[in-house]
Short mmCIF file of C-alpha atoms (C1' of nucleotides) in Angstrom, two decimals:
data_model
loop_
_atom_site.label_atom_id
_atom_site.label_comp_id
_atom_site.label_asym_id
_atom_site.label_seq_id
_atom_site.Cartn_x
_atom_site.Cartn_y
_atom_site.Cartn_z
CA UNK A 19 -8.59 -8.91 -8.85
CA UNK A 20 -8.19 -11.12 -5.80
CA UNK A 21 -4.43 -10.61 -5.90
CA UNK A 22 -4.70 -6.82 -5.93
CA UNK A 23 -7.39 -7.06 -3.27
CA UNK A 24 -5.21 -9.10 -0.95
CA UNK A 25 -1.80 -7.52 -1.56
CA UNK A 26 -2.41 -4.06 -2.98
CA UNK A 27 -1.17 -2.60 -6.25
CA UNK A 28 2.51 -2.27 -5.42
CA UNK A 29 2.54 -5.55 -3.51
CA UNK A 30 1.30 -7.57 -6.46
CA UNK A 31 3.92 -8.49 -9.04
CA UNK A 32 3.17 -9.42 -12.63
CA UNK A 33 4.34 -12.93 -11.74
CA UNK A 34 1.61 -13.03 -9.07
CA UNK A 35 -0.95 -11.99 -11.66
CA UNK A 36 0.21 -14.70 -14.06
CA UNK A 37 -0.13 -17.27 -11.29
CA UNK A 38 -3.51 -15.98 -10.13
CA UNK A 39 -5.12 -15.71 -13.57
CA UNK A 40 -3.47 -18.63 -15.32
CA UNK A 41 -2.95 -16.27 -18.25
CA UNK A 42 0.55 -15.99 -19.57
CA UNK A 43 2.75 -12.92 -19.35
CA UNK A 44 2.63 -12.00 -23.00
CA UNK A 45 -1.13 -12.53 -23.27
CA UNK A 46 -1.63 -10.35 -20.22
CA UNK A 47 0.32 -7.53 -21.87
CA UNK A 48 -1.43 -7.96 -25.22
CA UNK A 49 -4.87 -7.90 -23.61
CA UNK A 50 -4.14 -5.02 -21.24
CA UNK A 51 -1.39 -2.59 -22.08
CA UNK A 52 0.46 -2.70 -18.80
CA UNK A 53 0.11 -3.44 -15.11
CA UNK A 54 -1.54 -0.14 -14.32
CA UNK A 55 -4.20 -0.58 -17.01
CA UNK A 56 -4.88 -4.09 -15.79
CA UNK A 57 -5.25 -2.72 -12.28
CA UNK A 58 -7.72 -0.08 -13.44
CA UNK A 59 -9.75 -2.79 -15.18
CA UNK A 60 -9.74 -4.93 -12.05
CA UNK A 61 -10.68 -1.94 -9.93
CA UNK A 62 -13.62 -1.06 -12.18
CA UNK A 63 -14.72 -4.70 -12.17
CA UNK A 64 -14.61 -4.77 -8.37
CA UNK A 65 -16.53 -1.50 -8.25
CA UNK A 66 -19.27 -2.89 -10.43
CA UNK A 67 -19.62 -6.32 -8.84
CA UNK A 68 -18.70 -5.79 -5.19
CA UNK A 69 -20.03 -2.28 -4.77
CA UNK A 70 -22.69 -1.36 -7.32
CA UNK A 71 -24.39 -4.71 -7.87
CA UNK A 72 -23.99 -5.79 -4.27
CA UNK A 73 -25.59 -2.64 -2.88
CA UNK A 74 -28.31 -2.75 -5.52
CA UNK A 75 -29.20 -6.27 -4.44
CA UNK A 76 -29.34 -5.24 -0.80
CA UNK A 77 -31.60 -2.33 -1.71
CA UNK A 78 -33.87 -4.56 -3.79
CA UNK A 79 -34.26 -7.35 -1.26
CA UNK A 80 -34.58 -5.32 1.94
CA UNK A 81 -36.57 -2.44 3.36
CA UNK A 82 -34.46 0.73 3.68
CA UNK A 83 -33.37 0.35 7.28
CA UNK A 84 -32.47 -3.32 6.94
CA UNK A 85 -30.57 -2.66 3.72
CA UNK A 86 -28.28 -0.26 5.54
CA UNK A 87 -27.80 -2.65 8.44
CA UNK A 88 -27.05 -5.49 6.04
CA UNK A 89 -24.37 -3.39 4.34
CA UNK A 90 -22.66 -2.79 7.67
CA UNK A 91 -22.99 -6.42 8.70
CA UNK A 92 -21.33 -7.46 5.44
CA UNK A 93 -18.51 -4.95 5.96
CA UNK A 94 -17.92 -6.18 9.50
CA UNK A 95 -17.61 -9.77 8.35
CA UNK A 96 -14.37 -11.21 7.00
CA UNK A 97 -15.26 -14.27 4.92
CA UNK A 98 -12.75 -17.03 4.30
CA UNK A 99 -13.22 -17.05 0.53
CA UNK A 100 -12.35 -13.40 0.14
CA UNK A 101 -9.49 -11.13 1.20
CA UNK A 102 -10.24 -8.94 4.23
CA UNK A 103 -11.32 -5.35 3.73
CA UNK A 104 -12.30 -3.51 0.57
CA UNK A 105 -10.20 -3.03 -2.57
CA UNK A 106 -11.61 0.46 -3.10
CA UNK A 107 -10.65 1.61 0.39
CA UNK A 108 -7.21 0.02 0.16
CA UNK A 109 -6.71 1.74 -3.18
CA UNK A 110 -7.93 5.07 -1.82
CA UNK A 111 -5.02 5.06 0.60
CA UNK A 112 -2.31 3.42 -1.48
CA UNK A 113 -2.81 4.74 -4.99
CA UNK A 114 -5.26 7.65 -4.96
CA UNK A 115 -2.73 10.23 -3.77
CA UNK A 116 -0.44 9.42 -6.69
CA UNK A 117 -2.77 8.67 -9.61
CA UNK A 118 -5.56 10.98 -10.78
CA UNK A 119 -7.38 8.39 -12.91
CA UNK A 120 -7.50 5.91 -10.04
CA UNK A 121 -8.58 8.68 -7.70
CA UNK A 122 -11.50 9.47 -10.01
CA UNK A 123 -12.71 5.86 -9.95
CA UNK A 124 -12.38 5.65 -6.19
CA UNK A 125 -14.13 8.94 -5.51
CA UNK A 126 -16.96 8.03 -7.85
CA UNK A 127 -17.37 4.76 -5.98
CA UNK A 128 -17.39 6.52 -2.62
CA UNK A 129 -20.02 8.89 -3.97
CA UNK A 130 -22.01 5.82 -5.01
CA UNK A 131 -21.91 4.43 -1.47
CA UNK A 132 -22.92 7.81 -0.18
CA UNK A 133 -25.83 7.79 -2.61
CA UNK A 134 -26.90 4.34 -1.43
CA UNK A 135 -27.13 5.61 2.14
CA UNK A 136 -28.85 8.82 1.07
CA UNK A 137 -31.52 6.99 -0.92
CA UNK A 138 -32.27 4.55 1.88
CA UNK A 139 -32.47 7.35 4.44
CA UNK A 140 -34.75 9.36 2.23
CA UNK A 141 -37.10 6.40 2.03
CA UNK A 142 -37.11 6.28 5.81
CA UNK A 143 -38.28 9.89 5.96
CA UNK A 144 -36.75 10.51 9.35
CA UNK A 145 -37.10 14.24 8.86
CA UNK A 146 -34.27 16.75 8.94
CA UNK A 147 -30.61 16.17 9.62
CA UNK A 148 -30.49 13.57 6.87
CA UNK A 149 -27.52 15.11 5.08
CA UNK A 150 -25.36 14.94 8.19
CA UNK A 151 -26.52 11.41 8.89
CA UNK A 152 -25.44 10.30 5.43
CA UNK A 153 -21.95 11.62 6.07
CA UNK A 154 -21.86 9.85 9.41
CA UNK A 155 -22.87 6.57 7.81
CA UNK A 156 -20.20 6.92 5.13
CA UNK A 157 -17.57 7.67 7.74
CA UNK A 158 -18.61 4.74 9.89
CA UNK A 159 -18.66 2.46 6.87
CA UNK A 160 -15.13 3.35 5.80
CA UNK A 161 -13.91 3.12 9.37
CA UNK A 162 -15.41 -0.32 9.68
CA UNK A 163 -13.56 -1.49 6.58
CA UNK A 164 -10.31 -0.22 8.07
CA UNK A 165 -10.96 -2.08 11.31
CA UNK A 166 -11.79 -5.27 9.44
CA UNK A 167 -8.67 -5.12 7.30
CA UNK A 168 -6.53 -4.30 10.33
CA UNK A 169 -7.76 -7.42 12.06
CA UNK A 170 -9.44 -5.57 14.92
CA UNK A 171 -11.41 -7.84 17.28
CA UNK A 172 -14.86 -8.90 16.11
CA UNK A 173 -16.42 -7.24 19.15
CA UNK A 174 -15.16 -3.83 18.08
CA UNK A 175 -16.56 -4.28 14.62
CA UNK A 176 -19.92 -5.49 15.84
CA UNK A 177 -20.11 -2.49 18.15
CA UNK A 178 -19.89 -0.21 15.11
CA UNK A 179 -22.73 -2.08 13.44
CA UNK A 180 -24.74 -1.87 16.65
CA UNK A 181 -24.15 1.86 16.84
CA UNK A 182 -25.57 2.22 13.33
CA UNK A 183 -28.70 0.36 14.38
CA UNK A 184 -29.06 2.76 17.27
CA UNK A 185 -28.45 5.79 15.05
CA UNK A 186 -31.24 4.72 12.74
CA UNK A 187 -33.63 4.69 15.70
CA UNK B 4 9.01 8.78 8.63
CA UNK B 5 7.67 11.35 6.20
CA UNK B 6 8.66 9.14 3.30
CA UNK B 7 6.77 6.12 4.65
CA UNK B 8 3.88 8.40 5.54
CA UNK B 9 3.61 9.79 2.03
CA UNK B 10 4.36 6.68 -0.04
CA UNK B 11 3.71 3.68 2.18
CA UNK B 12 6.09 0.88 3.12
CA UNK B 13 6.36 -0.86 -0.21
CA UNK B 14 6.36 2.41 -2.12
CA UNK B 15 9.37 3.78 -0.29
CA UNK B 16 12.76 2.54 -1.50
CA UNK B 17 15.91 2.57 0.57
CA UNK B 18 17.22 5.21 -1.84
CA UNK B 19 14.24 7.38 -0.89
CA UNK B 20 15.10 6.91 2.77
CA UNK B 21 18.72 7.89 2.18
CA UNK B 22 17.56 11.04 0.39
CA UNK B 23 14.94 11.87 3.01
CA UNK B 24 17.11 11.35 6.08
CA UNK B 25 20.48 12.48 4.73
CA UNK B 26 21.91 9.38 6.38
CA UNK B 27 23.96 7.12 4.17
CA UNK B 28 23.08 3.62 3.12
CA UNK B 29 25.66 1.87 5.27
CA UNK B 30 24.86 3.90 8.36
CA UNK B 31 21.17 3.21 7.89
CA UNK B 32 21.80 -0.52 7.86
CA UNK B 33 24.20 -0.41 10.81
CA UNK B 34 21.80 1.64 12.92
CA UNK B 35 18.70 -0.36 12.00
CA UNK B 36 19.03 -3.92 10.82
CA UNK B 37 16.96 -3.67 7.68
CA UNK B 38 14.17 -1.76 6.00
CA UNK B 39 11.45 -3.47 7.99
CA UNK B 40 13.07 -2.69 11.35
CA UNK B 41 13.54 0.90 10.29
CA UNK B 42 9.89 1.03 9.35
CA UNK B 43 8.83 -0.34 12.73
CA UNK B 44 10.95 2.31 14.43
CA UNK B 45 9.42 5.04 12.30
CA UNK B 46 5.94 3.67 12.96
CA UNK B 47 6.48 3.66 16.72
CA UNK B 48 7.90 7.17 16.53
CA UNK B 49 4.84 8.34 14.63
CA UNK B 50 2.60 6.60 17.13
CA UNK B 51 4.24 8.40 20.02
CA UNK B 52 4.48 11.87 18.52
CA UNK B 53 1.50 12.12 16.18
CA UNK B 54 -0.94 10.00 18.14
CA UNK B 55 -0.06 9.73 21.83
CA UNK B 56 1.49 13.11 22.48
CA UNK B 57 -0.84 14.93 20.12
CA UNK B 58 -3.98 13.53 21.73
CA UNK B 59 -2.55 14.11 25.21
CA UNK B 60 -2.00 17.76 24.35
CA UNK B 61 -5.54 18.12 23.05
CA UNK B 62 -6.85 16.51 26.22
CA UNK B 63 -4.76 18.79 28.42
CA UNK B 64 -5.61 22.04 26.69
CA UNK B 65 -9.32 21.54 26.03
CA UNK B 66 -12.46 20.55 27.87
CA UNK B 67 -13.62 17.03 26.92
CA UNK B 68 -16.10 17.94 24.22
CA UNK B 69 -13.77 20.44 22.56
CA UNK B 70 -10.88 17.98 22.69
CA UNK B 71 -12.86 15.47 20.65
CA UNK B 72 -13.95 18.11 18.17
CA UNK B 73 -10.38 19.34 17.84
CA UNK B 74 -9.19 15.81 17.05
CA UNK B 75 -11.73 15.55 14.24
CA UNK B 76 -10.93 19.00 12.95
CA UNK B 77 -7.24 18.04 12.80
CA UNK B 78 -8.05 14.79 10.97
CA UNK B 79 -10.20 16.63 8.44
CA UNK B 80 -7.43 19.08 7.64
CA UNK B 81 -4.69 18.30 5.14
CA UNK B 82 -1.76 20.61 5.98
CA UNK B 83 0.83 21.51 3.37
CA UNK B 84 3.79 20.59 5.56
CA UNK B 85 2.62 17.04 6.12
CA UNK B 86 1.52 14.13 3.92
CA UNK B 87 -2.26 13.62 3.76
CA UNK B 88 -3.88 11.01 5.98
CA UNK B 89 -2.44 8.99 8.83
CA UNK B 90 0.52 6.64 8.73
CA UNK B 91 -1.12 4.26 11.19
CA UNK B 92 -4.27 3.94 9.09
CA UNK B 93 -2.28 3.56 5.87
CA UNK B 94 -0.21 0.87 7.55
CA UNK B 95 -3.29 -0.88 8.91
CA UNK B 96 -4.41 -1.50 5.34
CA UNK B 97 -1.10 -2.07 3.60
CA UNK B 98 1.02 -4.02 6.08
CA UNK B 99 -1.14 -5.24 8.97
CA UNK B 100 -2.61 -8.19 7.09
CA UNK B 101 0.88 -9.54 6.33
CA UNK B 102 2.96 -8.71 9.43
CA UNK B 103 1.98 -9.65 12.97
CA UNK B 104 4.42 -7.31 14.72
CA UNK B 105 3.21 -4.33 12.71
CA UNK B 106 -0.37 -5.39 13.34
CA UNK B 107 0.28 -5.35 17.07
CA UNK B 108 1.61 -1.78 16.97
CA UNK B 109 -1.30 -0.62 14.84
CA UNK B 110 -3.97 -2.27 16.97
CA UNK B 111 -2.44 -0.91 20.15
CA UNK B 112 -2.52 2.56 18.61
CA UNK B 113 -6.15 2.16 17.58
CA UNK B 114 -6.96 1.05 21.11
CA UNK B 115 -5.22 4.21 22.32
CA UNK B 116 -7.44 6.39 20.14
CA UNK B 117 -10.45 4.50 21.37
CA UNK B 118 -9.29 5.15 24.93
CA UNK B 119 -8.93 8.85 24.21
CA UNK B 120 -12.55 9.03 23.10
CA UNK B 121 -13.70 6.88 26.00
CA UNK B 122 -11.98 9.06 28.59
CA UNK B 123 -13.34 12.29 27.15
CA UNK B 124 -16.85 10.88 26.94
CA UNK B 125 -16.68 9.62 30.49
CA UNK B 126 -15.76 13.12 31.61
CA UNK B 127 -18.82 14.39 29.80
CA UNK B 128 -21.07 12.04 31.75
CA UNK B 129 -23.69 11.87 29.09
CA UNK B 130 -25.20 8.84 30.73
CA UNK B 131 -25.65 5.44 29.08
CA UNK B 132 -24.84 4.38 25.56
CA UNK B 133 -21.28 5.59 26.01
CA UNK B 134 -19.65 2.37 24.90
CA UNK B 135 -21.49 2.41 21.58
CA UNK B 136 -20.72 6.09 21.13
CA UNK B 137 -17.01 5.40 21.54
CA UNK B 138 -17.13 2.84 18.74
CA UNK B 139 -19.00 5.28 16.56
CA UNK B 140 -16.40 7.98 17.16
CA UNK B 141 -13.58 5.59 16.33
CA UNK B 142 -15.31 4.50 13.15
CA UNK B 143 -15.97 8.09 12.10
CA UNK B 144 -12.40 9.05 12.89
CA UNK B 145 -10.90 6.30 10.75
CA UNK B 146 -13.36 7.01 7.98
CA UNK B 147 -12.41 10.65 8.03
CA UNK B 148 -8.75 9.79 7.62
CA UNK B 149 -9.61 7.63 4.62
CA UNK B 150 -11.59 10.47 3.06
CA UNK B 151 -8.78 12.92 3.68
CA UNK B 152 -6.15 10.66 2.14
CA UNK B 153 -8.38 9.86 -0.81
CA UNK B 154 -8.70 13.57 -1.57
CA UNK B 155 -12.45 13.73 -0.98
CA UNK B 156 -13.89 17.25 -1.17
CA UNK B 157 -13.45 19.43 1.90
CA UNK B 158 -17.22 19.73 2.25
CA UNK B 159 -17.59 15.98 2.76
CA UNK B 160 -14.93 15.97 5.43
CA UNK B 161 -16.38 18.94 7.26
CA UNK B 162 -19.77 17.27 7.24
CA UNK B 163 -18.29 14.36 9.19
CA UNK B 164 -16.86 16.75 11.75
CA UNK B 165 -20.19 18.52 11.97
CA UNK B 166 -21.97 15.23 12.51
CA UNK B 167 -19.66 14.54 15.46
CA UNK B 168 -20.56 17.89 16.98
CA UNK B 169 -24.21 16.99 16.63
CA UNK B 170 -23.66 13.52 18.11
CA UNK B 171 -22.06 15.03 21.17
CA UNK B 172 -25.16 17.12 21.67
"C1'" DA C 14 52.05 13.59 15.28
"C1'" DC C 15 50.98 8.77 15.23
"C1'" DT C 16 48.13 4.86 15.69
"C1'" DG C 17 44.18 1.99 16.42
"C1'" DA C 18 39.16 1.96 16.50
"C1'" DT C 19 34.86 3.71 14.51
"C1'" DT C 20 32.10 5.80 11.36
"C1'" DT C 21 31.12 7.04 6.79
"C1'" DG C 22 30.44 6.76 1.61
"C1'" DG C 23 29.41 4.61 -2.38
"C1'" DA C 24 30.53 0.74 -5.51
"C1'" DA C 25 28.84 -3.80 -6.28
"C1'" DC C 26 25.86 -7.95 -5.45
"C1'" DG C 27 22.09 -11.28 -6.55
"C1'" DA C 28 17.22 -11.24 -6.81
"C1'" DA C 29 13.03 -9.54 -8.43
"C1'" DC C 30 10.73 -6.12 -10.90
"C1'" DG C 31 7.79 -4.44 -15.21
"C1'" DG C 32 7.97 -4.98 -19.94
"C1'" DT C 33 9.42 -7.03 -24.78
"C1'" DC C 34 9.98 -10.29 -28.47
"C1'" DA C 35 10.88 -13.97 -31.62
"C1'" DA C 36 10.06 -18.69 -31.92
"C1'" DA C 37 6.54 -22.41 -31.40
"C1'" DC C 38 1.98 -23.67 -31.74
"C1'" DG C 39 -3.07 -24.42 -33.25
"C1'" DC C 40 -6.13 -24.18 -36.78
"C1'" DA C 41 -8.93 -22.98 -40.73
"C1'" DA C 42 -8.64 -22.66 -45.86
"C1'" DG C 43 -7.03 -24.57 -50.11
"C1'" DC D 25 -0.76 -32.47 -46.50
"C1'" DT D 26 0.53 -27.76 -47.03
"C1'" DT D 27 0.07 -23.07 -46.30
"C1'" DG D 28 -0.76 -18.76 -43.93
"C1'" DC D 29 -2.15 -16.33 -39.83
"C1'" DG D 30 -3.41 -15.15 -35.15
"C1'" DT D 31 -2.41 -16.61 -30.59
"C1'" DT D 32 0.38 -18.48 -26.86
"C1'" DT D 33 4.56 -19.02 -24.72
"C1'" DG D 34 8.54 -18.37 -21.70
"C1'" DA D 35 13.18 -16.81 -22.37
"C1'" DC D 36 15.20 -12.46 -22.14
"C1'" DC D 37 15.91 -7.23 -21.55
"C1'" DG D 38 17.31 -3.19 -18.80
"C1'" DT D 39 16.18 -1.27 -14.39
"C1'" DT D 40 15.52 -1.06 -9.66
"C1'" DC D 41 15.14 -3.36 -5.46
"C1'" DG D 42 17.17 -4.55 -0.56
"C1'" DT D 43 21.43 -5.73 1.17
"C1'" DT D 44 26.49 -6.31 1.72
"C1'" DC D 45 31.11 -4.87 2.01
"C1'" DC D 46 35.43 -2.58 1.88
"C1'" DA D 47 38.23 1.41 1.35
"C1'" DA D 48 38.55 6.18 2.74
"C1'" DA D 49 37.73 9.47 6.20
"C1'" DT D 50 37.18 10.74 10.95
"C1'" DC D 51 38.16 10.75 15.64
"C1'" DA D 52 40.34 9.58 20.46
"C1'" DG D 53 44.09 8.51 23.26
"C1'" DT D 54 48.87 8.84 23.98
#
DNA sequence: ACTGATTTGGAACGAACGGTCAAACGCAAG
DNA sequence: CTTGCGTTTGACCGTTCGTTCCAAATCAGT
């Protein structure tokens, strides 16, 4: 998963996967049919662990407003033990246009993020305009992941987070 | 350029480039040193035509607020005669992490977009908070391009545009 | 029309790709 | 210890990659 995360689908060779997993070529192909299937498995694993479970934990351990801010703070950061950016966003741009099954996984994940924001906002009960605010949060979130992956200066990324704090009142 | 735009750097073979340009292999390599140099040239060309000149035209032909809205409307659209999404954003995710020279071009372009928003907002004179608003616009803009490339439903993309209109008051 | 310089076209290169396969291995049952 | 079986292994396959190179074609100057 890390390999795909760091180098993309096309940029990761089967040799890279053998090196990264320690599993041998033949075993890789007997366990997963081919590279594409392995990628789909990795993508679904990432979606579950890095998106679904991560957001669920944020929602459980924080009040609504802070949960949203924590999600943005995490997206702005670029930890040393993890490749920069988000595998789902990278995949949305690289593979989604050419592969319907991948596109379905990615769009479902994006809908999940959207739902996370919608649920938190609903709990805030800020009145009307919530639907538009959800879209804005999703857009800002994806944009932030692009900036992080592109290596934009930390100040730019923090400014996006700050703008979210302001938007939430 | 179209080929790189549609399929990315790694996904475009030299054979694709020969087919797309009508220029022969040898001539391609004598004119540009190698695939990477050709890509950098194409990227700079895209930056000039699709980013710099396009935004300048919007700024010239529209009042500030409408220029910003027009930029978002264009980013939300996915014309038939052009690949979906934005080559600069695609490149930011695929190549920027691995190539410093490409990263420089991309970041300069992103700064240019940021400047476009900043100049229009300044002309609007909406008072304080402008700096944060610029970051928000940039984030929303990049997010919109991700959504467009990923094939997200039109309604989602239009909602982002609508949220920008609301943000601008 | 002839010649020398330049551009063009496509065959050919080694390297790396995704994918396959038969031999070697580990291990439980007799 | 021998046998049979499921797994592991890395050598190997055809293809495609980026790149090179040379012969044929084109053109300019006389």
